XYZ file of C-alpha atoms in Angstrom:
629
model
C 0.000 0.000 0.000
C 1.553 3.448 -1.181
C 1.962 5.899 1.699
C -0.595 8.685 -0.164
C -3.513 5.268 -0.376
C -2.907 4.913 3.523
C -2.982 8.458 3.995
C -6.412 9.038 1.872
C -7.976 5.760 3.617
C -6.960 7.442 7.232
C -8.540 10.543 6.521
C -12.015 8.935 5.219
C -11.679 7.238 8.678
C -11.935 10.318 10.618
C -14.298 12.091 8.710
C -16.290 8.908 9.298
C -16.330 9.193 12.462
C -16.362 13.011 12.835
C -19.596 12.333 10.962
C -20.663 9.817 13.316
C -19.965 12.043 16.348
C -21.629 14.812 14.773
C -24.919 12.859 14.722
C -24.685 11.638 17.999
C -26.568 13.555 20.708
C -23.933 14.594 23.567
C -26.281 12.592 26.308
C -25.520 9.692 24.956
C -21.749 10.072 24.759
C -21.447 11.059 28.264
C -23.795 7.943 28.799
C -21.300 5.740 27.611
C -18.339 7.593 29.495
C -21.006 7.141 33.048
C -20.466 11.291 33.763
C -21.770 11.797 37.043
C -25.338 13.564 36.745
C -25.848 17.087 37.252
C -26.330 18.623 40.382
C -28.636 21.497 40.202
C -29.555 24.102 42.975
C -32.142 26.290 43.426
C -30.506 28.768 40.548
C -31.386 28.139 37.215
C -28.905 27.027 34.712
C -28.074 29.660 32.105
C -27.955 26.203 29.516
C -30.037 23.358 29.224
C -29.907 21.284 31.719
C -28.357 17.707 31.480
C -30.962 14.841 32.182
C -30.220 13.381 35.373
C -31.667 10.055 34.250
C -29.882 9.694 30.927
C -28.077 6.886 32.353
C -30.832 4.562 32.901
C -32.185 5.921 29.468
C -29.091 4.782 27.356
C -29.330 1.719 29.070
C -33.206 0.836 28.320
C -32.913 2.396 24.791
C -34.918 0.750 22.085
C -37.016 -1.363 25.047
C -40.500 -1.704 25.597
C -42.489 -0.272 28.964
C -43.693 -3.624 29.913
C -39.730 -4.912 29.612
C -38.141 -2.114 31.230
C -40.808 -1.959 34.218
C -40.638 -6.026 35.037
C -36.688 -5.198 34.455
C -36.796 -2.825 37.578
C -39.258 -4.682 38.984
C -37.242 -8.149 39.309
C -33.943 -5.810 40.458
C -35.751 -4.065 42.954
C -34.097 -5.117 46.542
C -36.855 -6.437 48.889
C -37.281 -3.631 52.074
C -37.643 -4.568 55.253
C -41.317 -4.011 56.178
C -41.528 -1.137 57.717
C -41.924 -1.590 61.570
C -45.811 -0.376 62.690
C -46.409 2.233 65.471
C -48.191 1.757 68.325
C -50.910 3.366 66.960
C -51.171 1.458 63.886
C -51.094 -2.377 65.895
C -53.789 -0.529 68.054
C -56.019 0.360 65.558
C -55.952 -3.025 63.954
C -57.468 -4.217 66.990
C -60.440 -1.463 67.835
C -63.474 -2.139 66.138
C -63.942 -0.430 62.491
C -66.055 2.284 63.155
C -66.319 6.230 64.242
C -66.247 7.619 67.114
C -67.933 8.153 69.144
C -67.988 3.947 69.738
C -72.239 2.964 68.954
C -73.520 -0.598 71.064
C -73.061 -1.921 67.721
C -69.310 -1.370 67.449
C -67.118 -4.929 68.469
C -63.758 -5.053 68.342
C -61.484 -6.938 65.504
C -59.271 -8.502 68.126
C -61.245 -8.421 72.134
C -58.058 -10.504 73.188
C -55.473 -8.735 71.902
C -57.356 -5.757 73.268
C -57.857 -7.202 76.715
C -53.937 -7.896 76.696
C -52.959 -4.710 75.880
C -54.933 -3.395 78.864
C -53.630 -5.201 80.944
C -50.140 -4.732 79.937
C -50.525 -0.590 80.648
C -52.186 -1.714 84.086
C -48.921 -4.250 84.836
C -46.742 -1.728 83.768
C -45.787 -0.542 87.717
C -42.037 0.852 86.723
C -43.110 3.459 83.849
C -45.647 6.535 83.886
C -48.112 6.498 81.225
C -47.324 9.483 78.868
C -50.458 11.785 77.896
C -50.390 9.347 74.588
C -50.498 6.009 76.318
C -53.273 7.374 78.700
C -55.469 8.095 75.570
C -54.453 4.447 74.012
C -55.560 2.807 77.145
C -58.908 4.793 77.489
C -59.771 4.315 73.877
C -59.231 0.087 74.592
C -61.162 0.506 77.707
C -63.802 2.242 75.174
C -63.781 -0.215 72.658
C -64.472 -2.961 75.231
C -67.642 -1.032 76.286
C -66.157 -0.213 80.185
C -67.383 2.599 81.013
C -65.478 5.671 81.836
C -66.263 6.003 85.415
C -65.128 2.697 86.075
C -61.302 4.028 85.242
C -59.527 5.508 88.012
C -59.112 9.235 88.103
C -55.688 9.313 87.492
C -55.979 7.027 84.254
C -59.161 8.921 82.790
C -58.937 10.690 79.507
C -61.629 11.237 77.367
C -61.742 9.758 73.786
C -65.155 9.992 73.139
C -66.542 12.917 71.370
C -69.373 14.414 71.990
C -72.229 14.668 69.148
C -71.947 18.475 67.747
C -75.131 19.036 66.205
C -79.117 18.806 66.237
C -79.944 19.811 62.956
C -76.824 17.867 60.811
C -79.145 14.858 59.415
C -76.416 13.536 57.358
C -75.235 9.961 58.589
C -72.651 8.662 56.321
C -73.082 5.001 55.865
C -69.552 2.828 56.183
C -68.522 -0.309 53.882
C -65.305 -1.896 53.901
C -63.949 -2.631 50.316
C -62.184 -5.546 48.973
C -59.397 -3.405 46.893
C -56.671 -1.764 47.840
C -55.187 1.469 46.747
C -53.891 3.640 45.507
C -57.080 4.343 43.244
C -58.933 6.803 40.845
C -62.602 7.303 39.941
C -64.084 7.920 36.382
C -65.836 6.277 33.592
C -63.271 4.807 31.319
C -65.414 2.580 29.762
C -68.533 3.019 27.212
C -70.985 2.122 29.454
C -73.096 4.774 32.144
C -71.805 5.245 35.512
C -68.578 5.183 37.401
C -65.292 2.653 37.615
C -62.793 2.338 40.517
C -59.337 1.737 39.293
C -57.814 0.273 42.267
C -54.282 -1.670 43.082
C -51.833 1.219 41.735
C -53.810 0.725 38.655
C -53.627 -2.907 38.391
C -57.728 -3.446 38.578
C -61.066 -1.502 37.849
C -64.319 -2.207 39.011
C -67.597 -1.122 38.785
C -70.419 -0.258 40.797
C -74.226 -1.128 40.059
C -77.218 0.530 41.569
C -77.981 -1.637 44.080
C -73.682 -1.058 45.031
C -72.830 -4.466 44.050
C -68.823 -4.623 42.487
C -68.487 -5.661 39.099
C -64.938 -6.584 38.261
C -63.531 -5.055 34.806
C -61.109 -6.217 32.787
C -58.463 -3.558 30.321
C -55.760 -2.893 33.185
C -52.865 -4.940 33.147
C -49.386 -3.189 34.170
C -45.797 -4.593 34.868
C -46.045 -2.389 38.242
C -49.019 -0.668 40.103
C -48.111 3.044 40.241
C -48.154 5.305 43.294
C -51.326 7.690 42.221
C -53.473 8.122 39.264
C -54.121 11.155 37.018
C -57.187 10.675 34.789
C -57.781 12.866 31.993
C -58.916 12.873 28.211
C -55.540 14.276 27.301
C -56.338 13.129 23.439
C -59.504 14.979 23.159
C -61.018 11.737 21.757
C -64.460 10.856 24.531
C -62.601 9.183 27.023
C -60.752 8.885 29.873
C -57.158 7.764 29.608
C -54.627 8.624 32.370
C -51.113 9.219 33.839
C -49.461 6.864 36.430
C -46.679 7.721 38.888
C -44.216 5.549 40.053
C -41.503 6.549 43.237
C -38.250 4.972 44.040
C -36.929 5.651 39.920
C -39.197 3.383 38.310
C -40.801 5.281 34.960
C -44.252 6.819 35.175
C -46.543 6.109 32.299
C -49.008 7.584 30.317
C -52.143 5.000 29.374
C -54.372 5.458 26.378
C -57.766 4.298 26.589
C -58.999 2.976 23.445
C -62.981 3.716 23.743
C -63.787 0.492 25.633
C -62.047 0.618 28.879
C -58.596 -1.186 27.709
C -55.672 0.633 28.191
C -52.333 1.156 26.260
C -49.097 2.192 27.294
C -48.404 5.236 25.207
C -44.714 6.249 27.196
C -42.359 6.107 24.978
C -45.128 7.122 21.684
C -45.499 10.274 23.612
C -41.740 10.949 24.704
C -42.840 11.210 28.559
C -39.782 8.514 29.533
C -38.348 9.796 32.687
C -36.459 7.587 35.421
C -37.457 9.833 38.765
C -38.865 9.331 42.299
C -42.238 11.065 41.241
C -44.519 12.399 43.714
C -47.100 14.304 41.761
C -48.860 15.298 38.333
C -51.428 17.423 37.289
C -53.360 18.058 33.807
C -53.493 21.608 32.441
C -53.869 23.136 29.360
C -51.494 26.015 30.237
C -51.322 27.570 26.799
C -55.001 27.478 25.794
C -54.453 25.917 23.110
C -57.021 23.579 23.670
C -54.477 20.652 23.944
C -53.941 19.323 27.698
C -50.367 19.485 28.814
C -48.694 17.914 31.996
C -47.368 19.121 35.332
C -44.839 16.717 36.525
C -42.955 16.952 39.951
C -40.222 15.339 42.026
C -38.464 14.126 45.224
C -35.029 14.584 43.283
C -35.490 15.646 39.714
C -36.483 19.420 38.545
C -40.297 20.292 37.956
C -41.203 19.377 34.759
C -43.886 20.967 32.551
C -44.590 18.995 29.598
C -45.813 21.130 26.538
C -48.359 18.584 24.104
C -47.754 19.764 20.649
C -50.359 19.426 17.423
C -48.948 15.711 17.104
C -49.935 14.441 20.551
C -46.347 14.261 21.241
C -45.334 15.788 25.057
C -42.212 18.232 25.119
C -40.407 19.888 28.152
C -40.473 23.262 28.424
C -40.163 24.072 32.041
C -36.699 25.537 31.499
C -37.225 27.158 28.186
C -40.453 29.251 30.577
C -37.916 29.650 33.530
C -39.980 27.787 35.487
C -37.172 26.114 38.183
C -37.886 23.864 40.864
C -34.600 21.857 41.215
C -36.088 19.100 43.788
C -38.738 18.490 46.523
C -42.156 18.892 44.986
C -44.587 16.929 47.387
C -47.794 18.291 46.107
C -49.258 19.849 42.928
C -53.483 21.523 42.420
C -54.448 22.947 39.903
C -57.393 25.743 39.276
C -58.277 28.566 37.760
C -58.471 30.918 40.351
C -57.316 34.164 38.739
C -61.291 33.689 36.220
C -58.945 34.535 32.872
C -59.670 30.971 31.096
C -55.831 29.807 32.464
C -54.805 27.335 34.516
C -53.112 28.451 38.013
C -50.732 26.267 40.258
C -50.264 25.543 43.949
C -46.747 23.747 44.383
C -46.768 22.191 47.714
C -42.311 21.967 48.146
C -40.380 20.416 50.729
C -37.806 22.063 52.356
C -38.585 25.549 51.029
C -41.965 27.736 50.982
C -44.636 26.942 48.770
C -45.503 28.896 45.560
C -49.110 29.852 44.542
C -48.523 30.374 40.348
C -50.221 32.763 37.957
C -49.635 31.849 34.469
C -48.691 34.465 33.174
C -48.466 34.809 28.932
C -45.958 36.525 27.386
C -45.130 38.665 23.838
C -43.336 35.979 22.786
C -43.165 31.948 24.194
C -39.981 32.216 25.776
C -41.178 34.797 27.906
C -44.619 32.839 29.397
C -44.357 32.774 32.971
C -45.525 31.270 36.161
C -45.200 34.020 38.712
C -45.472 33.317 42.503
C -47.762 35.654 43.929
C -47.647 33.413 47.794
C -45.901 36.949 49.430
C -48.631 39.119 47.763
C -51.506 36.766 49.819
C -49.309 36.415 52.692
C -49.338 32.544 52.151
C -45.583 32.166 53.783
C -46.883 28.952 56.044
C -43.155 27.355 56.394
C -41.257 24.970 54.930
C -43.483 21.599 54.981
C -45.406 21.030 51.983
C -48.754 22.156 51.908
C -52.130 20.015 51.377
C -53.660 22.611 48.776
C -57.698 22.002 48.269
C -59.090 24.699 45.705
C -62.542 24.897 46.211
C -65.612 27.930 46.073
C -66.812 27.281 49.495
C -68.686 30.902 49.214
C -70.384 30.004 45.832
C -69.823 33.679 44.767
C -68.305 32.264 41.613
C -64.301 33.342 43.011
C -62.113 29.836 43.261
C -60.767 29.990 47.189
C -58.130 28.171 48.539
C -57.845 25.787 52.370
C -54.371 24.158 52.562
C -53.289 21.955 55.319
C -49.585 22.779 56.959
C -47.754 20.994 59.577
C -44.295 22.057 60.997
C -42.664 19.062 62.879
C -40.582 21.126 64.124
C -42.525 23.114 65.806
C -45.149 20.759 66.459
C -47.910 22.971 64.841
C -50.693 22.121 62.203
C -52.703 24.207 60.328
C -56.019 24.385 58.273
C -55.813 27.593 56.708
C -58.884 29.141 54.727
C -57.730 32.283 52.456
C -60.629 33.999 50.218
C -60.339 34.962 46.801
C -60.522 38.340 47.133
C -59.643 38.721 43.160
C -56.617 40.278 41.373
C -54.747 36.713 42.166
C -55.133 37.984 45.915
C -56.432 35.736 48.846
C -56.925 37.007 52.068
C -57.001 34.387 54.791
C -59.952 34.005 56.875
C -58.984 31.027 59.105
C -60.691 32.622 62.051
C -63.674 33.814 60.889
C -64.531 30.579 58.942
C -64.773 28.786 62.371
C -62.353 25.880 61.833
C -60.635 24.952 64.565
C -56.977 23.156 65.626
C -56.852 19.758 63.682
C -54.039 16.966 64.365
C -51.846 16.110 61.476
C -53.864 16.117 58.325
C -53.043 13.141 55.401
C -55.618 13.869 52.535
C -58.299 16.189 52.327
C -61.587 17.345 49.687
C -64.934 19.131 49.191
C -67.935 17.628 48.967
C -71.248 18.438 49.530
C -72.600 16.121 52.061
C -76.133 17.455 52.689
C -76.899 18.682 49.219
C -77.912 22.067 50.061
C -75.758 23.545 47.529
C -72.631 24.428 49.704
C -69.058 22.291 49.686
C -68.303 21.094 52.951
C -64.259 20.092 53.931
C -63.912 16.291 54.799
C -60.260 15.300 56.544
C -57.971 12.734 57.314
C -55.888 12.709 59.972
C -53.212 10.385 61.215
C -53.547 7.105 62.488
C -55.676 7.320 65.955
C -57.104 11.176 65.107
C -59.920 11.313 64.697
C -61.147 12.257 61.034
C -63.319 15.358 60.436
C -66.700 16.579 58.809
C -66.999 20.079 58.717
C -70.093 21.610 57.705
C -70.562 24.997 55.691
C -72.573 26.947 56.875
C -74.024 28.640 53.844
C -70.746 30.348 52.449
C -70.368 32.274 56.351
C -68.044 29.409 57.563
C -67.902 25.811 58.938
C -68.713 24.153 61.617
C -67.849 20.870 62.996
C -70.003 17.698 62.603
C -67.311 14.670 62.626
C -69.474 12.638 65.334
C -72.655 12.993 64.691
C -72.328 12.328 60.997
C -70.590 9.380 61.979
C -67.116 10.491 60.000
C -64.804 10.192 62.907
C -62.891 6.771 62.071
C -59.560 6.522 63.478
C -57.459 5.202 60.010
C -54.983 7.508 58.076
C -56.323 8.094 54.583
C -54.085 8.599 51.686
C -56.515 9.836 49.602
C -60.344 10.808 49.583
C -62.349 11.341 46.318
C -66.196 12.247 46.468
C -68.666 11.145 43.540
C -72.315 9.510 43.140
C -71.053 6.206 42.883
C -74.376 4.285 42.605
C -76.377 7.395 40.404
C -78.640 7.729 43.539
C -78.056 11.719 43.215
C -76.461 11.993 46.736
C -72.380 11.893 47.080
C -70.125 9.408 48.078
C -66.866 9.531 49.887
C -64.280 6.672 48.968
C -61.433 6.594 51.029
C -57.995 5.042 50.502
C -56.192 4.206 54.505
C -53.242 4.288 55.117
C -52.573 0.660 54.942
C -53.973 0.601 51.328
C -57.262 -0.508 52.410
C -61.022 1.082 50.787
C -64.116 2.472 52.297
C -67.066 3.646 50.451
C -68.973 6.016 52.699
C -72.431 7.111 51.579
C -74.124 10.123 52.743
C -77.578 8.894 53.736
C -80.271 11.842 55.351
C -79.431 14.511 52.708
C -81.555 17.302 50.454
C -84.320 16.036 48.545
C -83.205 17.463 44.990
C -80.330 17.242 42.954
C -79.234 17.227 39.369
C -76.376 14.479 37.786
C -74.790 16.396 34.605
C -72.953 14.558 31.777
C -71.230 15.955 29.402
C -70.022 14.239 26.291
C -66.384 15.684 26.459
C -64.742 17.235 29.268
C -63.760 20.370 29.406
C -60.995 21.001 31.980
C -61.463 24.494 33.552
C -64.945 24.733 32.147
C -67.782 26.548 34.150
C -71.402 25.149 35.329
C -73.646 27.868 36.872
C -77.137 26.730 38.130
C -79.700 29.012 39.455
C -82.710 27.834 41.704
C -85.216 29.705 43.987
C -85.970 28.164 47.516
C -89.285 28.298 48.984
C -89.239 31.923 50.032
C -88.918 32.647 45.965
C -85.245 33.611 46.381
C -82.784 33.135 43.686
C -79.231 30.803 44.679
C -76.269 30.498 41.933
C -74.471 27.032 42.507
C -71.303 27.321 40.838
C -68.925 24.490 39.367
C -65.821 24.349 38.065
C -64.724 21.161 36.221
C -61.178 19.766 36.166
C -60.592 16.151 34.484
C -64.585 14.794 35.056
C -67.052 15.320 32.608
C -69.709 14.473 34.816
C -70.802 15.926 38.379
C -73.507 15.676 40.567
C -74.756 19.029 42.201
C -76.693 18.927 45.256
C -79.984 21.863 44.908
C -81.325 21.764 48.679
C -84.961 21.593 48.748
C -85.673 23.063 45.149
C -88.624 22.654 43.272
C -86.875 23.819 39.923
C -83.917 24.630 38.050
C -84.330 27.938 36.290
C -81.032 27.754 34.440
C -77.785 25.621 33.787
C -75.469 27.856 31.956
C -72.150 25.726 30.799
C -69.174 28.083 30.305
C -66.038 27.388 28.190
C -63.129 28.663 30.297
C -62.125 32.260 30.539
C -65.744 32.797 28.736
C -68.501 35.113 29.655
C -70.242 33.731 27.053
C -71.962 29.903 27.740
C -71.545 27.282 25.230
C -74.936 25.379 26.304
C -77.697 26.516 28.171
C -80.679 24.665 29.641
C -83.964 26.388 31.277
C -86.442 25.116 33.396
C -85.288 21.628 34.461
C -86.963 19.104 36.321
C -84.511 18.538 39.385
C -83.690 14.946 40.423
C -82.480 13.579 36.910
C -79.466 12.404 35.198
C -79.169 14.898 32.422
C -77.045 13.921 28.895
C -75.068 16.759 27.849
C -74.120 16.238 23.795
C -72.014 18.886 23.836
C -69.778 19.879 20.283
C -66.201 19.396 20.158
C -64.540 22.107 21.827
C -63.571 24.887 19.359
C -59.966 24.982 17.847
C -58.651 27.965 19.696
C -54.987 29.543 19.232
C -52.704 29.766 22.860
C -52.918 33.163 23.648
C -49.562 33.473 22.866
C -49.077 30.734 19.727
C -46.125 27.894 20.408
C -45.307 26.637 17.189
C -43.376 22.816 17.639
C -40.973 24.026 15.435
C -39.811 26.186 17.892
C -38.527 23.944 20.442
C -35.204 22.343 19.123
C -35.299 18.494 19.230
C -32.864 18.385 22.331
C -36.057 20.013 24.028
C -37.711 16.063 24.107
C -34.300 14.007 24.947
């Protein structure tokens, strides 16, 4: 070989492989050379960020989401269970019901009971704290001995007293054979509601007469920590997005108009190794596509933009929206009545932000600007429960969030009152809510069907949970034992709908330990109305107005997030004068109904949503490619 052929057939080598480099994205390279992942802080990097999973993503390229799930799945190390409280083996053994205990109420275990009290009474060498004295009393409770049969020393009282007179409402308990974490909607083609139970593993329904009717169409490689249902294709039905924690990939399902699901991950480019903790659907742009809210324990809030070809890019950093870790919590709502969805970010570690999307002159400069300082809603560094809800009904979106500082050993239900101009101004005292222990989960509902939301809560294991009552839009007031809510389990999560189509809403609760209960509200308002709409409409409007007996007018208003259906309590009215459905941001309805007939399910064929430009217009083509890597 001449010295000029070897010198030709070196130089088509490199530019070979300058070529090759040149198509190569830089991830992958320093995939292959294992560079450490970024480290971000609160600042925002003046570049793109690295991805701090692109490890894990090099090394599950080109797999499926059933193979790379059962992958982390089988490698996952087996924990140690975790070891129970005291409060936790207690509970197991009272009986399942409320306090305060009925003549009805037996307990699961009377001899594990019976040797627990008698362990506190042998117990010579060690005072009883405040804590053990209430465990002991609540046994001695539970095993029907009568208070002032207990020493003077040892007495504590664990029995609440019944609040109210005039609070009819009884809610009706029934252990469930499911487990969470779970969801409610109707993902399938026929009426009524499904529970998707197990992490998303199972879906049932619920007939009528309340009898479960297993489903078939959800089969995943792992359960997922919490469901997100939405109709983010705009198609009829529901689909929805699962979390996963501890690393293992969310996913995004697609339902496919008969209640089966497909895994649409990788379709969609939503791949993301993380320890997720929470999601939300928007449609931040108003473009009438929904987009998703994504946050985590150790990745950077991530907002993901869906484009014209259902395909979902990040654009958190390109908005300068930075959150480098600890997002516990995420609620959205359109609180600010401009057609845009606003944010609550419950963060650990650091004070929460309440966000006003903000739109810009051009897309790079759309914001999300915190305007917490502006409501004075600096309530320390534990993540906040957030519940959005118009407990007034004067049409204004309010805001209760539930704080705790361990710290300081404090916990907080907080009411602030849209007050408008993306100002709240709190109103804890006047709205008559008193000191609550540690709070889990929280929502509205309206229990007695007069029209009003009232706040249900969980509380930790051995707290009682809590009813309170609104009073008419003045306040609340406390009802937890005589409406028979106060049950001594930790719920995760509590949803509200009319599960059987009776008209009158349900409360399904997901414990601590995994474990369901369907509570139904029995003793409520005579009239309702069930509304179905063909297509939801997240951040759309209902407005009903009725007239009570005296002849006076009452708006009831609604705002929708994922559900396109929604039952709406009318107190004791005779007639519905109006239902005006409102697209959001709109003064204008889209559908209007007069003079309805209460106490009906109504079908709602509404027209597809009109196209409608984002406010400020994001072309795809403006997001470089690296955007979705």
């Amino acid at each position: 070989m001449s010295k000029r052929t070897f010198i030709l057939i070196l130089v088509a080598i490199i530019l070979i492989a300058a070529d090759a480099i040149a198509t190569m994205r830089w991830q992958t390279i320093a995939g292959w050379f294992e560079l450490s992942p970024p480290e971000f802080t609160a600042k925002i990097p003046e570049k793109r960020p690295r991805r701090i999973d692109q490890k894990q993503l090099n090394r599950f390229e080109s797999q499926s989401m059933e193979a790379i799930l059962k992958a982390m799945v089988a490698e996952e190390v087996a924990d140690t269970p975790p070891q129970k409280s005291r409060n936790a083996i207690l509970l197991k053994k009272l009986p399942d019901a409320p306090l305060p205990y009925r003549e009805k109420a037996e307990p699961r275990d009377a001899a594990g009971l019976k040797s627990f009290i008698l362990g506190v009474q042998e117990d010579t060498e060690n005072k009883p704290t405040e804590e053990d004295l209430f465990r002991f009393n609540l046994a001695l409770a539970a095993m029907k001995i009568p208070s002032s049969q207990v020493p003077a020393p040892l007495r504590i009282k664990t029995q609440p007293a019944l609040e109210s007179e005039t609070f009819s409402v009884k809610l009706k308990a029934t252990s469930l054979d499911q487990s969470g974490p779970i969801a409610l909607g109707d993902f399938d083609s026929e009426p009524g509601l499904e529970i998707v139970s197990s992490g998303g593993t199972a879906i049932t329904s619920i007939t009528s007469e309340g009898a479960l009717v297993p489903g078939t169409g959800w089969t995943l490689a792992a359960p997922a920590s919490e469901i997100y249902e939405a109709d983010f294709d705009a198609d009829g039905d529901l689909d929805a997005f699962l979390i996963r924690d501890g690393g293992k990939p969310n996913s995004l399902l697609e339902n496919d108009g008969m209640g089966g699901m497909k895994d649409v991950t990788l379709e969609r480019g939503l791949l993301a190794f993380s320890d997720t903790s929470a999601a939300a659907w928007l449609d931040y742009d108003g473009d009438g596509l929904l987009d998703l809210l994504v946050g985590n324990r150790d990745h950077p809030l991530e907002l993901y933009r869906q484009t014209s070809s259902g395909a979902f890019q990040p654009v958190a950093w390109d908005l300068k929206w930075w959150i480098h870790e600890g997002i516990q919590t995420i609620t959205v709502a359109d609180f600010t009545d401009d057609g845009l969805p606003d944010v609550y970010l419950g963060i650990e570690g650091r004070a929460d932000q309440l966000c006003v999307t903000t739109p810009g002159e051009t897309w790079e400069s759309w914001r999300f600007e915190d305007v917490s300082a502006e409501s004075d809603l600096d309530t320390g560094k534990a993540a906040g429960i957030p519940l959005f809800v118009d407990f007034d009904n004067n049409g204004s979106t309010d805001l209760i969030i539930a704080k705790g500082e361990a710290e300081k050993d404090s916990n907080r239900l907080l009411v602030f009152q849209n007050s408008g101009n993306a100002r709240f101004v709190d109103v804890t005292e006047e709205a008559g809510i008193s000191a609550t222990p540690p709070i889990t989960a929280m929502t509205a509902a309206d229990i007695d069907g007069d029209g009003f939301e009232d706040l249900i809560v969980g509380t930790e294991t051995l707290q009682t949970n809590r009813l309170f009552w609104n009073q008419v839009g003045s306040g609340f007031r406390e009802v937890s034992a005589v409406s028979e809510t106060a049950f001594l389990d930790a719920p995760a999560k509590i949803l509200s709908a009319d599960l059987d189509g009776n008209g009158i809403i349900d409360l399904l609760t997901s414990t601590d330990d995994g474990s369901l209960r369907r509570l139904e509200a029995e003793g409520a308002y005579p009239s309702w109305i069930s509304l179905h709409l063909s297509r939801a409409f997240p951040g759309a409007r209902i407005e009903i107005k009725v007239r009570d007996n005296d002849w006076i007018v009452h708006s009831i208003p609604r705002q929708l997030h994922a559900q396109s259906q929604i039952t709406i309590g009318l107190g004791s009215a005779d007639i519905i004068e109006t239902i005006h459905f409102f697209a959001p941001g709109e003064s204008d309805p889209f559908e209007s109904l007069e003079e309805v007939e209460p106490n009906q399910h109504l079908q709602i064929e509404t027209k597809r949503q009109p196209e409608k430009q984002a406010v400020i217009a994001l072309p795809d083509e403006e997001l470089s490619t690296e955007a979705t890597q």
